[in-house]
Amino acid sequence: METEVFLQKIVGFIQNKKGFDIKILDLHKLTAIADFFVICSGSATMQVKAIADEVDKKFREQGIKCYHREGYDTLNWVLLDYLDVVVHIFRGESREFYNLEKIWGDAEITEIENEED
């Protein structure tokens, strides 16, 4: 699957579960750990879990494996690693604390508009 299509699917899965403040960080020129980070927020631990479960479930249905996942124990920051793309799902306070957008401030950042209800 092309990376652009993969990213669009992730954004759609996040929006299906009302995730918000979605940003895509292009890391091509900065690191070899991943090509893109997709970062989003959920307002509560159950929403963070619902978003992570949706992304994981929808890709598994398409035969796409998540190679590593972290954060299900606390649900403050869940990480889903699809090798070239790493999805970060935060509760608000944790996102502010870790501030990946600042850490990776040299990345090209695409902000996704929140869907209207």
mmCIF file with all atom_site columns, C-alpha atoms in Angstrom:
data_model
loop_
_atom_site.group_PDB
_atom_site.id
_atom_site.type_symbol
_atom_site.label_atom_id
_atom_site.label_alt_id
_atom_site.label_comp_id
_atom_site.label_asym_id
_atom_site.label_entity_id
_atom_site.label_seq_id
_atom_site.pdbx_PDB_ins_code
_atom_site.Cartn_x
_atom_site.Cartn_y
_atom_site.Cartn_z
_atom_site.occupancy
_atom_site.B_iso_or_equiv
_atom_site.pdbx_formal_charge
_atom_site.auth_seq_id
_atom_site.auth_comp_id
_atom_site.auth_asym_id
_atom_site.auth_atom_id
_atom_site.pdbx_PDB_model_num
ATOM 1   C CA . MET A 1 1   ? 0.000   0.000  0.000  1.00 0.00 ? 1   MET A CA 1
ATOM 2   C CA . GLU A 1 2   ? 1.322   3.440  -0.904 1.00 0.00 ? 2   GLU A CA 1
ATOM 3   C CA . THR A 1 3   ? 2.374   5.524  2.072  1.00 0.00 ? 3   THR A CA 1
ATOM 4   C CA . GLU A 1 4   ? 0.012   8.388  1.196  1.00 0.00 ? 4   GLU A CA 1
ATOM 5   C CA . VAL A 1 5   ? -2.956  5.991  1.111  1.00 0.00 ? 5   VAL A CA 1
ATOM 6   C CA . PHE A 1 6   ? -1.763  4.384  4.355  1.00 0.00 ? 6   PHE A CA 1
ATOM 7   C CA . LEU A 1 7   ? -1.620  7.802  6.044  1.00 0.00 ? 7   LEU A CA 1
ATOM 8   C CA . GLN A 1 8   ? -5.096  8.719  4.766  1.00 0.00 ? 8   GLN A CA 1
ATOM 9   C CA . LYS A 1 9   ? -6.481  5.469  6.152  1.00 0.00 ? 9   LYS A CA 1
ATOM 10  C CA . ILE A 1 10  ? -4.929  6.138  9.561  1.00 0.00 ? 10  ILE A CA 1
ATOM 11  C CA . VAL A 1 11  ? -6.433  9.631  9.631  1.00 0.00 ? 11  VAL A CA 1
ATOM 12  C CA . GLY A 1 12  ? -9.827  8.185  8.691  1.00 0.00 ? 12  GLY A CA 1
ATOM 13  C CA . PHE A 1 13  ? -9.652  5.526  11.405 1.00 0.00 ? 13  PHE A CA 1
ATOM 14  C CA . ILE A 1 14  ? -8.728  8.169  13.987 1.00 0.00 ? 14  ILE A CA 1
ATOM 15  C CA . GLN A 1 15  ? -11.571 10.422 12.871 1.00 0.00 ? 15  GLN A CA 1
ATOM 16  C CA . ASN A 1 16  ? -14.019 7.472  13.054 1.00 0.00 ? 16  ASN A CA 1
ATOM 17  C CA . LYS A 1 17  ? -13.389 7.433  16.812 1.00 0.00 ? 17  LYS A CA 1
ATOM 18  C CA . LYS A 1 18  ? -13.477 11.250 17.144 1.00 0.00 ? 18  LYS A CA 1
ATOM 19  C CA . GLY A 1 19  ? -9.741  11.631 17.645 1.00 0.00 ? 19  GLY A CA 1
ATOM 20  C CA . PHE A 1 20  ? -8.636  15.224 17.257 1.00 0.00 ? 20  PHE A CA 1
ATOM 21  C CA . ASP A 1 21  ? -5.641  17.529 16.791 1.00 0.00 ? 21  ASP A CA 1
ATOM 22  C CA . ILE A 1 22  ? -4.233  15.150 14.177 1.00 0.00 ? 22  ILE A CA 1
ATOM 23  C CA . LYS A 1 23  ? -0.800  15.975 12.806 1.00 0.00 ? 23  LYS A CA 1
ATOM 24  C CA . ILE A 1 24  ? 1.433   14.136 10.376 1.00 0.00 ? 24  ILE A CA 1
ATOM 25  C CA . LEU A 1 25  ? 5.158   14.691 10.822 1.00 0.00 ? 25  LEU A CA 1
ATOM 26  C CA . ASP A 1 26  ? 7.362   13.939 7.809  1.00 0.00 ? 26  ASP A CA 1
ATOM 27  C CA . LEU A 1 27  ? 10.629  12.590 9.219  1.00 0.00 ? 27  LEU A CA 1
ATOM 28  C CA . HIS A 1 28  ? 12.298  11.524 5.947  1.00 0.00 ? 28  HIS A CA 1
ATOM 29  C CA . LYS A 1 29  ? 15.132  14.042 6.209  1.00 0.00 ? 29  LYS A CA 1
ATOM 30  C CA . LEU A 1 30  ? 15.603  13.743 9.967  1.00 0.00 ? 30  LEU A CA 1
ATOM 31  C CA . THR A 1 31  ? 15.859  10.112 11.018 1.00 0.00 ? 31  THR A CA 1
ATOM 32  C CA . ALA A 1 32  ? 15.823  6.504  9.890  1.00 0.00 ? 32  ALA A CA 1
ATOM 33  C CA . ILE A 1 33  ? 13.497  5.307  12.669 1.00 0.00 ? 33  ILE A CA 1
ATOM 34  C CA . ALA A 1 34  ? 10.356  6.068  10.631 1.00 0.00 ? 34  ALA A CA 1
ATOM 35  C CA . ASP A 1 35  ? 9.253   8.082  7.629  1.00 0.00 ? 35  ASP A CA 1
ATOM 36  C CA . PHE A 1 36  ? 6.192   9.547  9.344  1.00 0.00 ? 36  PHE A CA 1
ATOM 37  C CA . PHE A 1 37  ? 4.657   10.034 12.760 1.00 0.00 ? 37  PHE A CA 1
ATOM 38  C CA . VAL A 1 38  ? 0.904   10.440 13.004 1.00 0.00 ? 38  VAL A CA 1
ATOM 39  C CA . ILE A 1 39  ? 0.014   12.153 16.273 1.00 0.00 ? 39  ILE A CA 1
ATOM 40  C CA . CYS A 1 40  ? -3.488  12.608 17.650 1.00 0.00 ? 40  CYS A CA 1
ATOM 41  C CA . SER A 1 41  ? -5.357  13.164 20.887 1.00 0.00 ? 41  SER A CA 1
ATOM 42  C CA . GLY A 1 42  ? -8.257  11.576 22.685 1.00 0.00 ? 42  GLY A CA 1
ATOM 43  C CA . SER A 1 43  ? -10.069 13.235 25.548 1.00 0.00 ? 43  SER A CA 1
ATOM 44  C CA . ALA A 1 44  ? -10.156 10.201 27.883 1.00 0.00 ? 44  ALA A CA 1
ATOM 45  C CA . THR A 1 45  ? -8.367  6.892  28.346 1.00 0.00 ? 45  THR A CA 1
ATOM 46  C CA . MET A 1 46  ? -11.279 4.960  26.857 1.00 0.00 ? 46  MET A CA 1
ATOM 47  C CA . GLN A 1 47  ? -11.185 7.136  23.733 1.00 0.00 ? 47  GLN A CA 1
ATOM 48  C CA . VAL A 1 48  ? -7.424  6.618  23.414 1.00 0.00 ? 48  VAL A CA 1
ATOM 49  C CA . LYS A 1 49  ? -8.038  2.857  23.605 1.00 0.00 ? 49  LYS A CA 1
ATOM 50  C CA . ALA A 1 50  ? -10.904 3.044  21.098 1.00 0.00 ? 50  ALA A CA 1
ATOM 51  C CA . ILE A 1 51  ? -8.724  4.941  18.600 1.00 0.00 ? 51  ILE A CA 1
ATOM 52  C CA . ALA A 1 52  ? -5.804  2.520  18.990 1.00 0.00 ? 52  ALA A CA 1
ATOM 53  C CA . ASP A 1 53  ? -8.097  -0.504 18.718 1.00 0.00 ? 53  ASP A CA 1
ATOM 54  C CA . GLU A 1 54  ? -9.754  0.931  15.586 1.00 0.00 ? 54  GLU A CA 1
ATOM 55  C CA . VAL A 1 55  ? -6.446  1.525  13.806 1.00 0.00 ? 55  VAL A CA 1
ATOM 56  C CA . ASP A 1 56  ? -5.111  -1.905 14.782 1.00 0.00 ? 56  ASP A CA 1
ATOM 57  C CA . LYS A 1 57  ? -8.341  -3.761 13.930 1.00 0.00 ? 57  LYS A CA 1
ATOM 58  C CA . LYS A 1 58  ? -8.885  -2.108 10.550 1.00 0.00 ? 58  LYS A CA 1
ATOM 59  C CA . PHE A 1 59  ? -5.327  -2.795 9.420  1.00 0.00 ? 59  PHE A CA 1
ATOM 60  C CA . ARG A 1 60  ? -5.411  -6.397 10.690 1.00 0.00 ? 60  ARG A CA 1
ATOM 61  C CA . GLU A 1 61  ? -8.555  -6.885 8.601  1.00 0.00 ? 61  GLU A CA 1
ATOM 62  C CA . GLN A 1 62  ? -6.454  -5.818 5.594  1.00 0.00 ? 62  GLN A CA 1
ATOM 63  C CA . GLY A 1 63  ? -3.591  -8.141 6.537  1.00 0.00 ? 63  GLY A CA 1
ATOM 64  C CA . ILE A 1 64  ? -1.350  -5.314 7.772  1.00 0.00 ? 64  ILE A CA 1
ATOM 65  C CA . LYS A 1 65  ? 0.570   -6.149 10.924 1.00 0.00 ? 65  LYS A CA 1
ATOM 66  C CA . CYS A 1 66  ? 1.447   -3.745 13.726 1.00 0.00 ? 66  CYS A CA 1
ATOM 67  C CA . TYR A 1 67  ? 5.046   -4.633 14.554 1.00 0.00 ? 67  TYR A CA 1
ATOM 68  C CA . HIS A 1 68  ? 5.099   -3.116 18.004 1.00 0.00 ? 68  HIS A CA 1
ATOM 69  C CA . ARG A 1 69  ? 2.598   -1.535 20.359 1.00 0.00 ? 69  ARG A CA 1
ATOM 70  C CA . GLU A 1 70  ? 3.095   0.177  23.674 1.00 0.00 ? 70  GLU A CA 1
ATOM 71  C CA . GLY A 1 71  ? 1.039   2.055  26.215 1.00 0.00 ? 71  GLY A CA 1
ATOM 72  C CA . TYR A 1 72  ? -2.042  -0.118 26.612 1.00 0.00 ? 72  TYR A CA 1
ATOM 73  C CA . ASP A 1 73  ? -1.240  -0.478 30.311 1.00 0.00 ? 73  ASP A CA 1
ATOM 74  C CA . THR A 1 74  ? -1.875  3.212  31.135 1.00 0.00 ? 74  THR A CA 1
ATOM 75  C CA . LEU A 1 75  ? -3.603  4.551  27.983 1.00 0.00 ? 75  LEU A CA 1
ATOM 76  C CA . ASN A 1 76  ? -1.946  7.948  28.370 1.00 0.00 ? 76  ASN A CA 1
ATOM 77  C CA . TRP A 1 77  ? 0.178   7.440  25.249 1.00 0.00 ? 77  TRP A CA 1
ATOM 78  C CA . VAL A 1 78  ? -0.357  4.486  22.931 1.00 0.00 ? 78  VAL A CA 1
ATOM 79  C CA . LEU A 1 79  ? 2.187   3.851  20.212 1.00 0.00 ? 79  LEU A CA 1
ATOM 80  C CA . LEU A 1 80  ? 1.462   1.660  17.179 1.00 0.00 ? 80  LEU A CA 1
ATOM 81  C CA . ASP A 1 81  ? 4.516   0.921  15.039 1.00 0.00 ? 81  ASP A CA 1
ATOM 82  C CA . TYR A 1 82  ? 3.938   0.089  11.379 1.00 0.00 ? 82  TYR A CA 1
ATOM 83  C CA . LEU A 1 83  ? 7.669   0.487  10.602 1.00 0.00 ? 83  LEU A CA 1
ATOM 84  C CA . ASP A 1 84  ? 7.544   3.380  8.115  1.00 0.00 ? 84  ASP A CA 1
ATOM 85  C CA . VAL A 1 85  ? 4.667   5.012  9.999  1.00 0.00 ? 85  VAL A CA 1
ATOM 86  C CA . VAL A 1 86  ? 4.358   5.252  13.781 1.00 0.00 ? 86  VAL A CA 1
ATOM 87  C CA . VAL A 1 87  ? 1.020   6.282  15.255 1.00 0.00 ? 87  VAL A CA 1
ATOM 88  C CA . HIS A 1 88  ? 1.031   8.145  18.587 1.00 0.00 ? 88  HIS A CA 1
ATOM 89  C CA . ILE A 1 89  ? -2.310  8.456  20.401 1.00 0.00 ? 89  ILE A CA 1
ATOM 90  C CA . PHE A 1 90  ? -2.251  10.713 23.452 1.00 0.00 ? 90  PHE A CA 1
ATOM 91  C CA . ARG A 1 91  ? -4.472  11.893 26.245 1.00 0.00 ? 91  ARG A CA 1
ATOM 92  C CA . GLY A 1 92  ? -4.215  15.687 26.361 1.00 0.00 ? 92  GLY A CA 1
ATOM 93  C CA . GLU A 1 93  ? -1.966  16.054 29.389 1.00 0.00 ? 93  GLU A CA 1
ATOM 94  C CA . SER A 1 94  ? 0.521   13.487 28.139 1.00 0.00 ? 94  SER A CA 1
ATOM 95  C CA . ARG A 1 95  ? 0.669   15.067 24.710 1.00 0.00 ? 95  ARG A CA 1
ATOM 96  C CA . GLU A 1 96  ? 1.474   18.432 26.239 1.00 0.00 ? 96  GLU A CA 1
ATOM 97  C CA . PHE A 1 97  ? 4.107   16.885 28.520 1.00 0.00 ? 97  PHE A CA 1
ATOM 98  C CA . TYR A 1 98  ? 5.965   14.899 25.834 1.00 0.00 ? 98  TYR A CA 1
ATOM 99  C CA . ASN A 1 99  ? 5.424   17.513 23.104 1.00 0.00 ? 99  ASN A CA 1
ATOM 100 C CA . LEU A 1 100 ? 6.633   15.427 20.164 1.00 0.00 ? 100 LEU A CA 1
ATOM 101 C CA . GLU A 1 101 ? 5.859   18.278 17.796 1.00 0.00 ? 101 GLU A CA 1
ATOM 102 C CA . LYS A 1 102 ? 8.505   20.398 19.537 1.00 0.00 ? 102 LYS A CA 1
ATOM 103 C CA . ILE A 1 103 ? 11.034  17.568 19.835 1.00 0.00 ? 103 ILE A CA 1
ATOM 104 C CA . TRP A 1 104 ? 10.666  16.897 16.105 1.00 0.00 ? 104 TRP A CA 1
ATOM 105 C CA . GLY A 1 105 ? 10.259  20.594 15.318 1.00 0.00 ? 105 GLY A CA 1
ATOM 106 C CA . ASP A 1 106 ? 12.380  20.358 12.162 1.00 0.00 ? 106 ASP A CA 1
ATOM 107 C CA . ALA A 1 107 ? 9.887   17.962 10.590 1.00 0.00 ? 107 ALA A CA 1
ATOM 108 C CA . GLU A 1 108 ? 7.431   19.107 7.963  1.00 0.00 ? 108 GLU A CA 1
ATOM 109 C CA . ILE A 1 109 ? 4.089   19.057 9.794  1.00 0.00 ? 109 ILE A CA 1
ATOM 110 C CA . THR A 1 110 ? 0.705   18.604 8.161  1.00 0.00 ? 110 THR A CA 1
ATOM 111 C CA . GLU A 1 111 ? -2.243  19.544 10.347 1.00 0.00 ? 111 GLU A CA 1
ATOM 112 C CA . ILE A 1 112 ? -5.494  17.719 9.677  1.00 0.00 ? 112 ILE A CA 1
ATOM 113 C CA . GLU A 1 113 ? -8.708  19.673 10.128 1.00 0.00 ? 113 GLU A CA 1
ATOM 114 C CA . ASN A 1 114 ? -11.027 18.283 12.794 1.00 0.00 ? 114 ASN A CA 1
ATOM 115 C CA . GLU A 1 115 ? -14.172 16.802 11.315 1.00 0.00 ? 115 GLU A CA 1
ATOM 116 C CA . GLU A 1 116 ? -17.402 18.599 12.085 1.00 0.00 ? 116 GLU A CA 1
ATOM 117 C CA . ASP A 1 117 ? -20.139 16.504 13.682 1.00 0.00 ? 117 ASP A CA 1
#
